[in-house]
Coordinates of C-alpha atoms (C1' of nucleotides) in Angstrom, one line a residue:
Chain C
X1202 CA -40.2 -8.3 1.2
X1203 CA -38.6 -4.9 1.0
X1204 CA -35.1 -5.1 0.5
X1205 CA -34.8 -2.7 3.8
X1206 CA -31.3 -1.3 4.2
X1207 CA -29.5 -3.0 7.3
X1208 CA -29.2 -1.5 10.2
X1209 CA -25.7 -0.3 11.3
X1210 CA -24.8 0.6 14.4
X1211 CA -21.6 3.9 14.7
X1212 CA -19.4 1.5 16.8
X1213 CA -16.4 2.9 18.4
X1214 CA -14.1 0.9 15.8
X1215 CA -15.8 2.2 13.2
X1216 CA -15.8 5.8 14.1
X1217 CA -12.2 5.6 14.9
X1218 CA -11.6 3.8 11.4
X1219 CA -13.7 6.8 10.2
X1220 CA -12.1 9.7 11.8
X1221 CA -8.7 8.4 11.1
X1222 CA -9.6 8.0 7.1
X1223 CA -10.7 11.3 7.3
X1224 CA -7.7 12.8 9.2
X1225 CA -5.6 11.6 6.1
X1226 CA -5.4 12.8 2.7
X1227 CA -3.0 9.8 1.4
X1228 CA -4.8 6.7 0.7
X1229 CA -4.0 4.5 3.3
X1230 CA -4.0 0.6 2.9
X1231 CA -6.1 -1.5 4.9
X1232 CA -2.8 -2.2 7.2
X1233 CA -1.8 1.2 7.2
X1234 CA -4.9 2.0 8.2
X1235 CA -4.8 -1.0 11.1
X1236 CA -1.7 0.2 12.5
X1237 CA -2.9 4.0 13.1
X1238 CA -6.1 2.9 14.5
X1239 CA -4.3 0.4 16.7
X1240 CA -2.4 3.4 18.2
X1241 CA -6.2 4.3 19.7
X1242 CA -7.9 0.9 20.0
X1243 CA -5.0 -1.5 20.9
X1244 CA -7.2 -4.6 20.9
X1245 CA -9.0 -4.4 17.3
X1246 CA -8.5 -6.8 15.1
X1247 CA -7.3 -6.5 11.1
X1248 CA -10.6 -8.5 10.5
X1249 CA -12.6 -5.6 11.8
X1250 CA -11.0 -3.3 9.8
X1251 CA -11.5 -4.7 6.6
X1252 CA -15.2 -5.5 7.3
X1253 CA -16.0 -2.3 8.6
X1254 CA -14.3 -0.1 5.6
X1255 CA -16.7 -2.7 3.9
X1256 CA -19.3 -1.0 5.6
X1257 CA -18.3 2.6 5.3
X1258 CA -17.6 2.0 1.4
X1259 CA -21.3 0.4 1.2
X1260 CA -22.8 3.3 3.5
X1261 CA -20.9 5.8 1.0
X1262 CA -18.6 7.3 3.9
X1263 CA -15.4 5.7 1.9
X1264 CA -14.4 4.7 -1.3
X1265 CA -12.1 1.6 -2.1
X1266 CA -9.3 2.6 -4.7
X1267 CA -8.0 -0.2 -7.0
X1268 CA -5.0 1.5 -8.6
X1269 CA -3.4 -1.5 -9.1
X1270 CA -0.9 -3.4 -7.2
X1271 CA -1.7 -6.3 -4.4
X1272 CA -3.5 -3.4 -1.5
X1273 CA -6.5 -2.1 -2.0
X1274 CA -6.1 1.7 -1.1
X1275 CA -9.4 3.6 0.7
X1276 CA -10.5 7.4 0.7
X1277 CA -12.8 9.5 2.8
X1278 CA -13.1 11.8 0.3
X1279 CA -15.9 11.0 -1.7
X1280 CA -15.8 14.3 -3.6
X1281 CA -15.2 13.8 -7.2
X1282 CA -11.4 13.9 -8.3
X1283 CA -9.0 12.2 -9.8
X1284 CA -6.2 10.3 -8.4
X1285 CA -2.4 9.8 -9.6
X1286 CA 0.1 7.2 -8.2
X1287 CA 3.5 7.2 -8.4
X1288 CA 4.8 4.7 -10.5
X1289 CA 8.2 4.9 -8.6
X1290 CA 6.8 4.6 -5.1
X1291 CA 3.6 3.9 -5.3
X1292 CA 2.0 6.5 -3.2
X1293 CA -1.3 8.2 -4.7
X1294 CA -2.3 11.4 -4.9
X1295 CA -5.6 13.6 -5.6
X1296 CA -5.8 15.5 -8.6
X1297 CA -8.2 18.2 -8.1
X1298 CA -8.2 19.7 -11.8
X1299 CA -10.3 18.2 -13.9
X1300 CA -10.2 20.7 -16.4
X1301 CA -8.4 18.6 -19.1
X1302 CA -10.6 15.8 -18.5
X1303 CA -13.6 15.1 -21.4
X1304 CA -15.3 12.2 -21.3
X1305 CA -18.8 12.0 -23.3
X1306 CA -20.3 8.7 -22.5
X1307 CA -21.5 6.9 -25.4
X1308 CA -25.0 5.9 -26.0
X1309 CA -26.2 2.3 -25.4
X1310 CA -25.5 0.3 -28.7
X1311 CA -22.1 -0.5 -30.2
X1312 CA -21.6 -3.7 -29.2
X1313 CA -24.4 -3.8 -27.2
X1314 CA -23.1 -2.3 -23.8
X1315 CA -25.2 0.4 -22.2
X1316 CA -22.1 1.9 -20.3
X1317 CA -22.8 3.4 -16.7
X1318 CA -19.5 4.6 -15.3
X1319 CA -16.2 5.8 -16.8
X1320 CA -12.9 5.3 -14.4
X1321 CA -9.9 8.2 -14.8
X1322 CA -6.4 7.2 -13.1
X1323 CA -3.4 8.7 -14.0
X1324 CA 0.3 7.3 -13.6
X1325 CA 3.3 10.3 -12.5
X1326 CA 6.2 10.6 -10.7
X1327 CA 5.3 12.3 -7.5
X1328 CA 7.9 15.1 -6.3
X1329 CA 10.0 13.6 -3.7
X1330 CA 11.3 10.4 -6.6
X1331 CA 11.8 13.2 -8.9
X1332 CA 14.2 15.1 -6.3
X1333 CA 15.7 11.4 -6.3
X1334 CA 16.5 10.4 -9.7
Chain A
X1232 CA 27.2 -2.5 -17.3
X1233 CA 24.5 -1.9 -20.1
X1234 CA 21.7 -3.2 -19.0
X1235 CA 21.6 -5.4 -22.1
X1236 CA 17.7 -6.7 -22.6
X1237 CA 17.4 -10.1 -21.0
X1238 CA 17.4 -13.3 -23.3
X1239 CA 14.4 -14.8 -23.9
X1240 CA 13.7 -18.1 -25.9
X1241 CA 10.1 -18.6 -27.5
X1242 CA 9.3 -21.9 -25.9
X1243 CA 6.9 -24.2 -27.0
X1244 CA 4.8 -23.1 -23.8
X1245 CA 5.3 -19.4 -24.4
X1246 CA 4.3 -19.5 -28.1
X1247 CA 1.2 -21.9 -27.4
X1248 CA 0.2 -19.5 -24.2
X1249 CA 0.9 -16.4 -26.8
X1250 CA -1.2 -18.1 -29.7
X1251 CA -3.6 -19.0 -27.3
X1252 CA -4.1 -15.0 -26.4
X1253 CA -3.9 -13.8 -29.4
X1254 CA -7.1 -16.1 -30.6
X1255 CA -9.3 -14.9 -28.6
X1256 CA -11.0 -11.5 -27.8
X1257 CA -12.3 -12.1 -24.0
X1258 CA -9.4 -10.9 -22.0
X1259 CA -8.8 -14.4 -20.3
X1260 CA -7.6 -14.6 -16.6
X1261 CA -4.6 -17.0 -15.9
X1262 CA -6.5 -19.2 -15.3
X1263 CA -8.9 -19.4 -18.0
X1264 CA -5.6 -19.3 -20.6
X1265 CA -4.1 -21.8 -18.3
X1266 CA -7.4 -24.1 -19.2
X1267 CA -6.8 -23.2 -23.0
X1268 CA -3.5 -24.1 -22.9
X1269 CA -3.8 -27.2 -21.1
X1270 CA -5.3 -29.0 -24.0
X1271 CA -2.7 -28.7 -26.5
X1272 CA 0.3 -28.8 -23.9
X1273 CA -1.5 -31.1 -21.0
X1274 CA 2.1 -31.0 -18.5
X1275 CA 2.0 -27.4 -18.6
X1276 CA 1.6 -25.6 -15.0
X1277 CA 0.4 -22.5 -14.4
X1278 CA 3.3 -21.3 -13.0
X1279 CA 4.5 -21.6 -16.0
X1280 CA 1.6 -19.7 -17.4
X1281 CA 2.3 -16.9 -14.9
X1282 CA 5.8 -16.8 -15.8
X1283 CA 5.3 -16.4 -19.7
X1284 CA 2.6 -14.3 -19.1
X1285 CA 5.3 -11.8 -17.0
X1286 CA 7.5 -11.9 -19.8
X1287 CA 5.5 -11.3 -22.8
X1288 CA 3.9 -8.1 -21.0
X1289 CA 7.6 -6.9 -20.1
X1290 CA 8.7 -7.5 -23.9
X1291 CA 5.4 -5.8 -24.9
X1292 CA 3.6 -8.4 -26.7
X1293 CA 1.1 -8.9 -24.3
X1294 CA -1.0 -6.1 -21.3
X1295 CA -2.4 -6.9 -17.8
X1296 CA -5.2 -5.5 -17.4
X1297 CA -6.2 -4.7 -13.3
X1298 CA -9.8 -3.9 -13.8
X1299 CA -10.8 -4.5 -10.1
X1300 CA -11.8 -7.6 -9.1
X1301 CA -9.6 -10.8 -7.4
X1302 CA -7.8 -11.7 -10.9
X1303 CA -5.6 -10.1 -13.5
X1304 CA -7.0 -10.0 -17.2
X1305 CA -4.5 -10.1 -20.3
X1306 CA -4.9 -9.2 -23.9
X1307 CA -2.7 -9.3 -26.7
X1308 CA -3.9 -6.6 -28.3
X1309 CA -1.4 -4.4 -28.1
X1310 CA -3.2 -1.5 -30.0
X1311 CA -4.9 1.7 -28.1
X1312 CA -8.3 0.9 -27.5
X1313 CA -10.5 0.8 -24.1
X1314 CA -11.6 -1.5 -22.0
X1315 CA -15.6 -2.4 -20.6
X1316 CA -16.3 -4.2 -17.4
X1317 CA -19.2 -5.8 -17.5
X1318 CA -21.1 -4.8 -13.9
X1319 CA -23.0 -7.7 -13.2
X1320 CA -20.5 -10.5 -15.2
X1321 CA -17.5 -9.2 -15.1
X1322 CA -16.6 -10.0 -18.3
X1323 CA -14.4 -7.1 -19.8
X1324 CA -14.8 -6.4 -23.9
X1325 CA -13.0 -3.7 -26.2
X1326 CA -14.4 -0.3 -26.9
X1327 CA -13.1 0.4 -30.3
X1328 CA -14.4 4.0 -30.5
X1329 CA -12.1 6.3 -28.8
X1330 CA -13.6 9.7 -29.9
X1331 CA -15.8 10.6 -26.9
X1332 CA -12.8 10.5 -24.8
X1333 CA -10.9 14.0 -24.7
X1334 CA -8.1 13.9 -22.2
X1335 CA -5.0 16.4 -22.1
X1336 CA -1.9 15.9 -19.8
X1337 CA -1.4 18.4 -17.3
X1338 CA 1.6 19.8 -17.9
X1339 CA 3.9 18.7 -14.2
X1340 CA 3.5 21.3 -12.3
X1341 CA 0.3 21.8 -9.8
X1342 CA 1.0 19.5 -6.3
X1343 CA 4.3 18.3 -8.6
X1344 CA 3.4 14.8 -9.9
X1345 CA 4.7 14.6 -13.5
X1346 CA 1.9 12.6 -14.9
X1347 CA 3.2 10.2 -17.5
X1348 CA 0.4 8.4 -18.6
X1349 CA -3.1 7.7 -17.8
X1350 CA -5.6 4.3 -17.9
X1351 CA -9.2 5.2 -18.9
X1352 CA -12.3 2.5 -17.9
X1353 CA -15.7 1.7 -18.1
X1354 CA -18.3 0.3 -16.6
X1355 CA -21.5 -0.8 -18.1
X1356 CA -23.7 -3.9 -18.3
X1357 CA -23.1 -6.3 -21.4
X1358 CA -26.0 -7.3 -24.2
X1359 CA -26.5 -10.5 -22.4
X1360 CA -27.1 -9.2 -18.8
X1361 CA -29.0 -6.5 -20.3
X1362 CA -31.2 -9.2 -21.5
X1363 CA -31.4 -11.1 -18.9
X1364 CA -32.8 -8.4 -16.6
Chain N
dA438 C1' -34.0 -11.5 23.8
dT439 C1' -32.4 -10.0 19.5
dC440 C1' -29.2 -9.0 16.3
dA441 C1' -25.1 -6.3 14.7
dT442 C1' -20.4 -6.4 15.9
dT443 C1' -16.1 -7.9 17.7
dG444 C1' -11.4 -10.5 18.3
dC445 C1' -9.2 -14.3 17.2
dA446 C1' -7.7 -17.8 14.3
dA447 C1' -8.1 -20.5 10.4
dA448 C1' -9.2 -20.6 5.7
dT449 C1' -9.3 -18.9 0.9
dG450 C1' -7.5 -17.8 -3.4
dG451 C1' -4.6 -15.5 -6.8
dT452 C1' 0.1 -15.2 -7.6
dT453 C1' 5.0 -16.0 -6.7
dT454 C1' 9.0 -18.7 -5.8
dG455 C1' 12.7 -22.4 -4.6
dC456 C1' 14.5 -26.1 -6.6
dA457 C1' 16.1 -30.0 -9.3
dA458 C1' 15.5 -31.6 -14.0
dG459 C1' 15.3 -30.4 -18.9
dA460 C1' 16.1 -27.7 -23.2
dC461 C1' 18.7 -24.6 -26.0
dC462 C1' 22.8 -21.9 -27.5
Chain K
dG153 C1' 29.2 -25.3 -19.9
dG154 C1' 26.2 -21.8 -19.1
dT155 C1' 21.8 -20.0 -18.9
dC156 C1' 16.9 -19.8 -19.7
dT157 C1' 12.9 -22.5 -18.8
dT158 C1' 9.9 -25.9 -16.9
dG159 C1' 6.9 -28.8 -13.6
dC160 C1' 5.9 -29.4 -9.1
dA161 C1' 5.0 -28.1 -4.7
dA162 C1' 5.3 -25.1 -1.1
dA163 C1' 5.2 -20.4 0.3
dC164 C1' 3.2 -15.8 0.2
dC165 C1' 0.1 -12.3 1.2
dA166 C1' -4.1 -9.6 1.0
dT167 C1' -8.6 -10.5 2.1
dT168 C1' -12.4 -13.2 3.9
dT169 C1' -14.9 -16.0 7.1
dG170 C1' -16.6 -19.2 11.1
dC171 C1' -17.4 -18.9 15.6
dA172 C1' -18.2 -17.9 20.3
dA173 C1' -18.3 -13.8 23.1
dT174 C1' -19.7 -8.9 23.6
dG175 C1' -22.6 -4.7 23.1
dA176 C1' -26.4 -2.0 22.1
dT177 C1' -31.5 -1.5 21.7

DNA sequence: ATCATTGCAAATGGTTTGCAAGACC
DNA sequence: GGTCTTGCAAACCATTTGCAATGAT
């Protein structure tokens, strides 16, 4: 009856999907991400990959970025920050100063929405396809 | 060599797919408008719908909206104002008041992203769902 | 034995595109 | 005539899924 939370085995794919999201501090694509981890397990499959960053973002050990754009992008990181993308290349970024950012959730009326999250994605133009313009 | 602004007509399609937009404040997929649309113009494909919808957001009359999930949103509201995502509908509505949202641009410096912009989201769980719990 | 997990390949689903016909200046 | 636009269908591409085989407990 208890909704009891499924049991996951550390597989070898996964750790190596794991380790190699948390060697990075771009935000690999699920393909990007499938070609590194290739380099280590020559036989696993795209498949696995996506399922099993399905499984680390459930489990908490990764989020899923949506900044846009056809990819979804992933992080290890699951410290709070921000995240930039270049609007030029497309690359994202972290944005560790959160200084300038204020957001006071409102209360549960207005239209009726009892809000339970805000999102916070900037757009920039990263260093090197400044150099470049 | 001026890169003079392209040359666009205001079709039958186009006007019925923008009056269609404007009419309504859900934040229709393709698809849906594509349904709309389909009853005054019934020959209309939705490629065309795609391909109007791509030009009226390029000449600023219309925005996509990416709020996560399989399928671009689009609004021809054109003012500032933030968007809800309904959690457990998906259905996306306006927030209307902006004042609990306090954000200041960093000036481009820090890792050397000039930020030009940045796209502020909610989450929350619409009046109906709310009921329905 | 059981059950999560894998590799592989096929399927899905939203969006894009090539092309020949049609509409507008 | 030149060019933008359309309908149709096929192509695209990221992601998901069915399935038989494998691996861990």
């Amino acid at each position: 009856m208890m909704n009891e939370p499924a049991k996951q085995r550390m597989t070898r794919q996964r750790q190596v999907i794991l380790d190699e999201l948390m060697s990075r501090k771009d935000h690999p694509t699920a393909d990007e991400l499938y070609a590194a981890v290739r380099r280590k397990l020559p036989r696993i499959s795209l498949g696995t990959v996506y399922r099993n960053l399905d499984v680390l973002m459930r489990s908490g050990l990764a989020l899923k970025l949506d900044m846009g754009g056809a990819q979804s992008r992933f992080d290890a990181d699951i410290s709070p920050h921000y995240h930039v993308k270049c609007v030029s290349c497309g690359r994202v970024d972290d944005i560790r100063e959160t200084g300038f950012v204020e957001i006071t959730l409102p209360p549960s009326r207005d239209d009726g929405y009892a809000i339970t999250g805000v999102r916070v994605e900037f757009d920039g133009i990263c260093p090197q396809c400044r150099g470049r313009e």
